Tab-separated table of N, CA and C in Angstrom:
chain	number	residue	atom	x	y	z
C	1	ASP	N	-230.520	-26.334	-10.005
C	1	ASP	CA	-232.009	-26.517	-9.690
C	1	ASP	C	-232.725	-25.601	-10.524
C	2	ARG	N	-233.745	-25.816	-11.142
C	2	ARG	CA	-234.662	-25.048	-11.924
C	2	ARG	C	-236.002	-24.870	-11.288
C	3	TYR	N	-236.343	-23.661	-11.339
C	3	TYR	CA	-237.722	-23.237	-10.929
C	3	TYR	C	-238.582	-22.499	-11.794
C	4	SER	N	-239.912	-23.146	-12.208
C	4	SER	CA	-240.592	-22.529	-13.041
C	4	SER	C	-241.657	-21.970	-12.212
C	5	ILE	N	-241.844	-20.431	-12.397
C	5	ILE	CA	-242.694	-19.824	-11.721
C	5	ILE	C	-243.944	-19.250	-12.632
C	6	GLY	N	-245.337	-19.584	-12.300
C	6	GLY	CA	-246.340	-19.100	-13.127
C	6	GLY	C	-247.417	-18.848	-12.205
C	7	SER	N	-248.883	-18.426	-12.662
C	7	SER	CA	-249.726	-17.994	-11.848
C	7	SER	C	-250.202	-18.937	-10.711
C	8	HIS	N	-249.877	-20.164	-11.064
C	8	HIS	CA	-250.177	-21.032	-9.905
C	8	HIS	C	-249.284	-21.112	-8.832
C	9	ASN	N	-248.107	-20.577	-8.774
C	9	ASN	CA	-247.120	-20.787	-7.729
C	9	ASN	C	-246.641	-19.427	-7.446
C	10	LYS	N	-247.113	-18.181	-8.016
C	10	LYS	CA	-246.325	-16.986	-8.003
C	10	LYS	C	-246.128	-16.375	-6.672
C	11	LEU	N	-246.778	-16.945	-5.468
C	11	LEU	CA	-246.642	-16.316	-4.292
C	11	LEU	C	-245.889	-17.352	-3.325
C	12	VAL	N	-245.411	-18.420	-3.952
C	12	VAL	CA	-244.575	-19.432	-3.234
C	12	VAL	C	-243.278	-18.856	-3.193
C	13	VAL	N	-242.511	-19.147	-1.804
C	13	VAL	CA	-241.161	-18.724	-1.612
C	13	VAL	C	-240.291	-19.965	-1.859
C	14	PHE	N	-239.521	-20.024	-2.733
C	14	PHE	CA	-238.416	-20.989	-3.079
C	14	PHE	C	-237.205	-20.738	-2.297
C	15	LYS	N	-236.754	-21.896	-1.678
C	15	LYS	CA	-235.452	-21.767	-0.921
C	15	LYS	C	-234.440	-22.638	-1.265
C	16	ARG	N	-233.230	-22.449	-1.274
C	16	ARG	CA	-232.240	-23.397	-1.631
C	16	ARG	C	-230.989	-23.084	-0.816
C	17	GLU	N	-230.437	-24.117	-0.178
C	17	GLU	CA	-229.125	-23.952	0.572
C	17	GLU	C	-227.961	-24.199	-0.408
C	18	LEU	N	-227.080	-23.138	-0.439
C	18	LEU	CA	-225.884	-23.298	-1.404
C	18	LEU	C	-224.737	-23.624	-0.432
C	19	ARG	N	-223.925	-24.498	-0.939
C	19	ARG	CA	-222.703	-24.949	-0.268
C	19	ARG	C	-221.635	-25.283	-1.484
C	20	PRO	N	-220.284	-25.054	-1.349
C	20	PRO	CA	-219.714	-24.581	-0.179
C	20	PRO	C	-219.474	-23.185	-0.146
C	21	ILE	N	-219.092	-22.545	0.759
C	21	ILE	CA	-218.883	-21.101	0.878
C	21	ILE	C	-217.360	-21.002	0.986
C	22	PRO	N	-216.445	-20.070	0.178
C	22	PRO	CA	-216.952	-19.276	-0.832
C	22	PRO	C	-217.206	-20.112	-2.035
C	23	GLY	N	-218.192	-19.609	-2.943
C	23	GLY	CA	-218.495	-20.316	-4.241
C	23	GLY	C	-219.096	-19.237	-5.212
C	24	GLN	N	-219.815	-19.667	-6.216
C	24	GLN	CA	-220.190	-19.105	-7.217
C	24	GLN	C	-221.859	-19.309	-7.385
C	25	LEU	N	-222.728	-18.290	-7.644
C	25	LEU	CA	-224.159	-18.601	-8.012
C	25	LEU	C	-224.440	-17.863	-9.261
C	26	CYS	N	-225.007	-18.502	-10.303
C	26	CYS	CA	-225.322	-18.161	-11.642
C	26	CYS	C	-226.758	-18.088	-11.593
C	27	VAL	N	-227.536	-16.866	-11.691
C	27	VAL	CA	-228.814	-16.792	-11.926
C	27	VAL	C	-229.383	-16.517	-13.338
C	28	ARG	N	-230.218	-17.158	-14.075
C	28	ARG	CA	-230.742	-16.876	-15.311
C	28	ARG	C	-232.246	-16.721	-15.200
C	29	VAL	N	-233.013	-15.757	-15.802
C	29	VAL	CA	-234.429	-15.458	-15.599
C	29	VAL	C	-234.813	-15.136	-17.106
C	30	ARG	N	-236.068	-15.382	-17.279
C	30	ARG	CA	-236.684	-15.429	-18.704
C	30	ARG	C	-238.227	-15.094	-18.375
C	31	GLY	N	-238.833	-14.166	-18.944
C	31	GLY	CA	-239.984	-13.926	-18.932
C	31	GLY	C	-240.527	-12.571	-18.639
C	32	GLU	N	-241.622	-12.409	-18.181
C	32	GLU	CA	-242.076	-10.959	-17.767
C	32	GLU	C	-242.757	-10.898	-16.390
C	33	GLY	N	-242.432	-9.775	-15.881
C	33	GLY	CA	-242.917	-9.578	-14.451
C	33	GLY	C	-241.693	-9.159	-13.565
C	34	SER	N	-242.102	-9.185	-12.300
C	34	SER	CA	-240.955	-8.980	-11.328
C	34	SER	C	-240.662	-10.174	-10.363
C	35	ALA	N	-239.473	-10.039	-9.895
C	35	ALA	CA	-239.027	-11.199	-8.899
C	35	ALA	C	-238.000	-10.681	-7.977
C	36	LEU	N	-237.879	-11.033	-6.867
C	36	LEU	CA	-236.916	-10.911	-5.805
C	36	LEU	C	-236.127	-12.010	-5.469
C	37	LEU	N	-234.752	-11.710	-5.696
C	37	LEU	CA	-233.662	-12.752	-5.358
C	37	LEU	C	-233.019	-12.202	-3.936
C	38	GLN	N	-233.089	-13.079	-3.113
C	38	GLN	CA	-232.419	-12.703	-1.800
C	38	GLN	C	-231.382	-13.815	-1.303
C	39	ILE	N	-230.070	-13.200	-0.862
C	39	ILE	CA	-229.076	-14.276	-0.604
C	39	ILE	C	-228.666	-13.867	0.842
C	40	SER	N	-228.624	-14.738	1.652
C	40	SER	CA	-228.271	-14.571	3.032
C	40	SER	C	-226.960	-15.330	3.303
C	41	THR	N	-225.881	-14.912	4.013
C	41	THR	CA	-224.861	-15.407	4.443
C	41	THR	C	-224.543	-15.336	5.853
C	42	ARG	N	-224.417	-16.484	6.429
C	42	ARG	CA	-224.240	-16.446	8.013
C	42	ARG	C	-222.931	-16.838	8.257
C	43	TYR	N	-222.229	-16.186	9.172
C	43	TYR	CA	-220.857	-16.685	9.623
C	43	TYR	C	-220.887	-16.943	11.107
C	44	ASN	N	-219.985	-17.785	11.460
C	44	ASN	CA	-219.703	-18.246	12.901
C	44	ASN	C	-220.937	-18.871	13.446
C	45	VAL	N	-221.571	-19.688	12.366
C	45	VAL	CA	-222.693	-20.726	12.766
C	45	VAL	C	-222.223	-21.956	13.198
C	46	ARG	N	-221.985	-22.417	14.424
C	46	ARG	CA	-221.615	-23.689	14.658
C	46	ARG	C	-222.555	-25.019	14.258
C	47	GLU	N	-221.974	-25.710	13.544
C	47	GLU	CA	-222.680	-27.128	13.167
C	47	GLU	C	-222.673	-28.110	14.352
C	48	GLN	N	-223.433	-28.931	14.317
C	48	GLN	CA	-223.572	-29.977	15.380
C	48	GLN	C	-222.249	-30.769	15.219
C	49	GLY	N	-221.630	-31.118	16.282
C	49	GLY	CA	-220.353	-31.938	16.362
C	49	GLY	C	-219.174	-31.374	15.794
C	50	GLU	N	-219.242	-29.951	15.447
C	50	GLU	CA	-218.165	-29.279	14.731
C	50	GLU	C	-217.273	-28.642	15.931
C	51	THR	N	-216.044	-28.855	15.712
C	51	THR	CA	-215.038	-28.357	16.594
C	51	THR	C	-214.726	-26.845	16.553
C	52	SER	N	-214.104	-26.231	17.431
C	52	SER	CA	-213.774	-24.792	17.235
C	52	SER	C	-212.562	-24.699	16.021
C	53	ALA	N	-212.912	-23.596	15.533
C	53	ALA	CA	-211.785	-23.189	14.277
C	53	ALA	C	-210.734	-22.384	14.822
C	54	PHE	N	-211.098	-21.556	15.948
C	54	PHE	CA	-210.053	-20.477	16.414
C	54	PHE	C	-209.978	-20.874	17.977
C	55	SER	N	-208.818	-20.526	18.509
C	55	SER	CA	-208.656	-20.442	19.910
C	55	SER	C	-208.473	-19.115	20.203
C	56	LEU	N	-209.021	-18.595	21.501
C	56	LEU	CA	-209.087	-17.049	21.860
C	56	LEU	C	-208.646	-17.285	23.168
C	57	ASN	N	-207.388	-16.390	23.598
C	57	ASN	CA	-206.875	-16.074	24.789
C	57	ASN	C	-206.769	-14.839	25.174
C	58	HIS	N	-207.252	-14.555	26.244
C	58	HIS	CA	-207.116	-12.822	26.776
C	58	HIS	C	-206.452	-12.794	28.147
C	59	THR	N	-205.873	-11.825	28.281
C	59	THR	CA	-205.316	-11.377	29.614
C	59	THR	C	-205.882	-9.822	29.960
C	60	VAL	N	-206.045	-9.596	31.239
C	60	VAL	CA	-206.373	-8.323	31.643
C	60	VAL	C	-205.295	-8.072	32.836
C	61	THR	N	-204.737	-6.981	32.698
C	61	THR	CA	-203.575	-6.672	33.654
C	61	THR	C	-203.912	-5.126	34.408
C	62	HIS	N	-203.986	-5.235	35.683
C	62	HIS	CA	-204.352	-3.983	36.445
C	62	HIS	C	-202.998	-3.032	36.264
C	63	ILE	N	-203.032	-1.985	35.583
C	63	ILE	CA	-201.836	-1.036	35.558
C	63	ILE	C	-201.827	0.153	36.855
C	64	LYS	N	-203.020	0.622	36.721
C	64	LYS	CA	-203.123	1.535	37.969
C	64	LYS	C	-204.585	1.905	38.206
C	65	GLU	N	-204.868	2.794	39.091
C	65	GLU	CA	-206.322	2.996	39.234
C	65	GLU	C	-207.051	3.232	37.947
C	66	LYS	N	-208.065	2.662	37.794
C	66	LYS	CA	-208.940	2.730	36.550
C	66	LYS	C	-208.127	2.629	35.156
C	67	MET	N	-207.052	1.968	35.336
C	67	MET	CA	-206.239	1.800	34.103
C	67	MET	C	-205.730	0.277	33.927
C	68	TYR	N	-206.154	-0.489	32.802
C	68	TYR	CA	-206.052	-1.850	32.722
C	68	TYR	C	-205.452	-1.987	31.191
C	69	SER	N	-204.734	-3.118	30.958
C	69	SER	CA	-204.206	-3.418	29.721
C	69	SER	C	-204.940	-4.727	29.349
C	70	ILE	N	-205.431	-4.910	28.094
C	70	ILE	CA	-206.164	-6.004	27.504
C	70	ILE	C	-205.330	-6.574	26.615
C	71	GLY	N	-204.922	-7.912	26.629
C	71	GLY	CA	-204.358	-8.528	25.534
C	71	GLY	C	-205.265	-9.748	24.875
C	72	ILE	N	-205.314	-9.731	23.688
C	72	ILE	CA	-206.143	-10.644	22.959
C	72	ILE	C	-205.345	-11.514	22.124
C	73	CYS	N	-205.298	-12.750	22.009
C	73	CYS	CA	-204.597	-13.691	21.047
C	73	CYS	C	-205.425	-14.464	20.509
C	74	THR	N	-205.524	-14.860	19.221
C	74	THR	CA	-206.244	-15.765	18.493
C	74	THR	C	-205.313	-16.642	17.545
C	75	ARG	N	-205.880	-17.889	17.310
C	75	ARG	CA	-205.175	-18.866	16.639
C	75	ARG	C	-205.982	-19.538	15.737
C	76	TRP	N	-205.768	-19.722	14.436
C	76	TRP	CA	-206.404	-20.607	13.720
C	76	TRP	C	-206.044	-21.997	13.973
C	77	LEU	N	-207.123	-22.984	14.339
C	77	LEU	CA	-206.820	-24.337	14.774
C	77	LEU	C	-207.012	-25.338	13.606
C	78	ARG	N	-207.633	-24.933	12.647
C	78	ARG	CA	-207.859	-25.834	11.384
C	78	ARG	C	-206.595	-25.912	10.543
C	79	THR	N	-205.540	-26.577	10.826
C	79	THR	CA	-204.391	-26.334	9.971
C	79	THR	C	-204.617	-27.215	8.651
C	80	GLN	N	-205.455	-28.111	8.658
C	80	GLN	CA	-205.764	-28.777	7.352
C	80	GLN	C	-206.453	-27.815	6.300
C	81	ALA	N	-206.864	-26.691	6.691
C	81	ALA	CA	-207.648	-25.745	5.914
C	81	ALA	C	-206.684	-24.642	5.633
C	82	PRO	N	-206.357	-24.034	4.269
C	82	PRO	CA	-205.562	-23.165	4.090
C	82	PRO	C	-206.059	-21.697	4.638
C	83	SER	N	-207.210	-21.375	4.884
C	83	SER	CA	-207.643	-20.140	5.095
C	83	SER	C	-209.066	-20.108	5.896
C	84	SER	N	-209.516	-18.978	6.620
C	84	SER	CA	-210.670	-19.169	7.366
C	84	SER	C	-211.849	-18.101	6.638
C	85	ASN	N	-211.479	-17.613	5.531
C	85	ASN	CA	-212.407	-16.574	5.116
C	85	ASN	C	-212.225	-15.419	6.060
C	86	MET	N	-213.467	-14.658	6.226
C	86	MET	CA	-213.582	-13.468	7.101
C	86	MET	C	-213.617	-13.864	8.472
C	87	ALA	N	-212.837	-13.222	9.226
C	87	ALA	CA	-212.868	-13.343	10.622
C	87	ALA	C	-212.641	-12.111	11.409
C	88	LEU	N	-213.622	-11.821	12.536
C	88	LEU	CA	-213.594	-10.517	13.236
C	88	LEU	C	-213.511	-10.728	14.767
C	89	VAL	N	-212.621	-9.965	15.322
C	89	VAL	CA	-212.469	-10.042	16.791
C	89	VAL	C	-213.247	-8.625	17.326
C	90	THR	N	-214.173	-8.750	17.877
C	90	THR	CA	-214.910	-7.491	18.573
C	90	THR	C	-214.536	-7.489	20.007
C	91	ILE	N	-214.101	-6.273	20.500
C	91	ILE	CA	-213.708	-6.109	22.015
C	91	ILE	C	-214.575	-5.010	22.546
C	92	LYS	N	-215.401	-5.233	23.418
C	92	LYS	CA	-216.103	-4.264	24.066
C	92	LYS	C	-215.526	-3.940	25.431
C	93	LEU	N	-215.593	-2.896	25.844
C	93	LEU	CA	-215.247	-2.181	27.234
C	93	LEU	C	-216.171	-1.969	28.035
C	94	PRO	N	-216.021	-2.357	29.266
C	94	PRO	CA	-217.078	-2.126	30.281
C	94	PRO	C	-217.438	-0.251	30.318
C	95	SER	N	-218.609	-0.245	30.613
C	95	SER	CA	-219.085	1.210	30.695
C	95	SER	C	-218.155	2.167	31.459
C	96	GLY	N	-217.900	3.154	30.934
C	96	GLY	CA	-216.875	4.254	31.654
C	96	GLY	C	-215.530	4.118	31.172
C	97	TYR	N	-215.220	3.028	30.589
C	97	TYR	CA	-213.808	2.864	30.154
C	97	TYR	C	-213.650	3.221	28.358
C	98	VAL	N	-212.489	3.680	28.106
C	98	VAL	CA	-212.238	3.946	26.657
C	98	VAL	C	-210.988	3.626	26.347
C	99	ALA	N	-210.797	3.211	25.236
C	99	ALA	CA	-209.464	2.715	24.479
C	99	ALA	C	-208.374	3.836	24.404
C	100	SER	N	-207.274	4.016	24.830
C	100	SER	CA	-206.335	5.093	24.551
C	100	SER	C	-205.990	5.312	23.117
C	101	PRO	N	-206.104	6.408	22.707
C	101	PRO	CA	-206.035	6.618	21.283
C	101	PRO	C	-204.489	6.527	20.846
C	102	ASP	N	-203.619	6.617	21.620
C	102	ASP	CA	-202.263	6.433	21.379
C	102	ASP	C	-202.045	4.872	21.308
C	103	GLU	N	-202.610	4.128	21.980
C	103	GLU	CA	-202.454	2.753	22.014
C	103	GLU	C	-203.142	2.031	20.583
C	104	LEU	N	-204.157	2.645	20.282
C	104	LEU	CA	-204.960	2.284	19.058
C	104	LEU	C	-204.231	2.558	17.805
C	105	ASP	N	-203.477	3.690	17.911
C	105	ASP	CA	-202.769	4.195	16.754
C	105	ASP	C	-201.523	3.097	16.510
C	106	ALA	N	-201.085	2.777	17.823
C	106	ALA	CA	-199.828	1.799	17.779
C	106	ALA	C	-200.154	0.541	17.190
C	107	LEU	N	-201.244	0.030	17.442
C	107	LEU	CA	-201.857	-1.072	17.027
C	107	LEU	C	-202.062	-1.120	15.439
C	108	LYS	N	-202.686	-0.015	14.974
C	108	LYS	CA	-202.786	0.122	13.382
C	108	LYS	C	-201.388	0.105	12.859
C	109	ARG	N	-200.573	0.899	13.428
C	109	ARG	CA	-199.202	0.808	12.852
C	109	ARG	C	-198.357	-0.468	12.761
C	110	ASN	N	-198.808	-1.358	13.764
C	110	ASN	CA	-198.145	-2.560	13.875
C	110	ASN	C	-198.796	-3.931	13.304
C	111	SER	N	-200.014	-3.610	12.907
C	111	SER	CA	-200.766	-4.687	12.344
C	111	SER	C	-200.405	-4.818	10.944
C	112	GLY	N	-200.369	-6.148	10.454
C	112	GLY	CA	-199.953	-6.556	9.020
C	112	GLY	C	-200.698	-5.994	8.064
């Protein structure tokens, strides 16, 4: 797409949705003045009719008073696609609970 910006439309916001992601964007400008180029990427935005890309299973096991073990297992479901780009798993603990530093160190050592 090409946009020609002059005095008649200098305050107009031009928007363009880019697909697919990941991809490349090339921008060329010519002239005088100033301009702002803003790019926003949204992850984990489910489109209508889209099926889940990941399965997520969790277990919580009571060890002893005020001590629990949490197990999290994720699996990529779209086997026809070679990769998922970026994926994050965030685990929040209830107020008053903290993760064991020794267990976190063990996870870091054993992760790929």
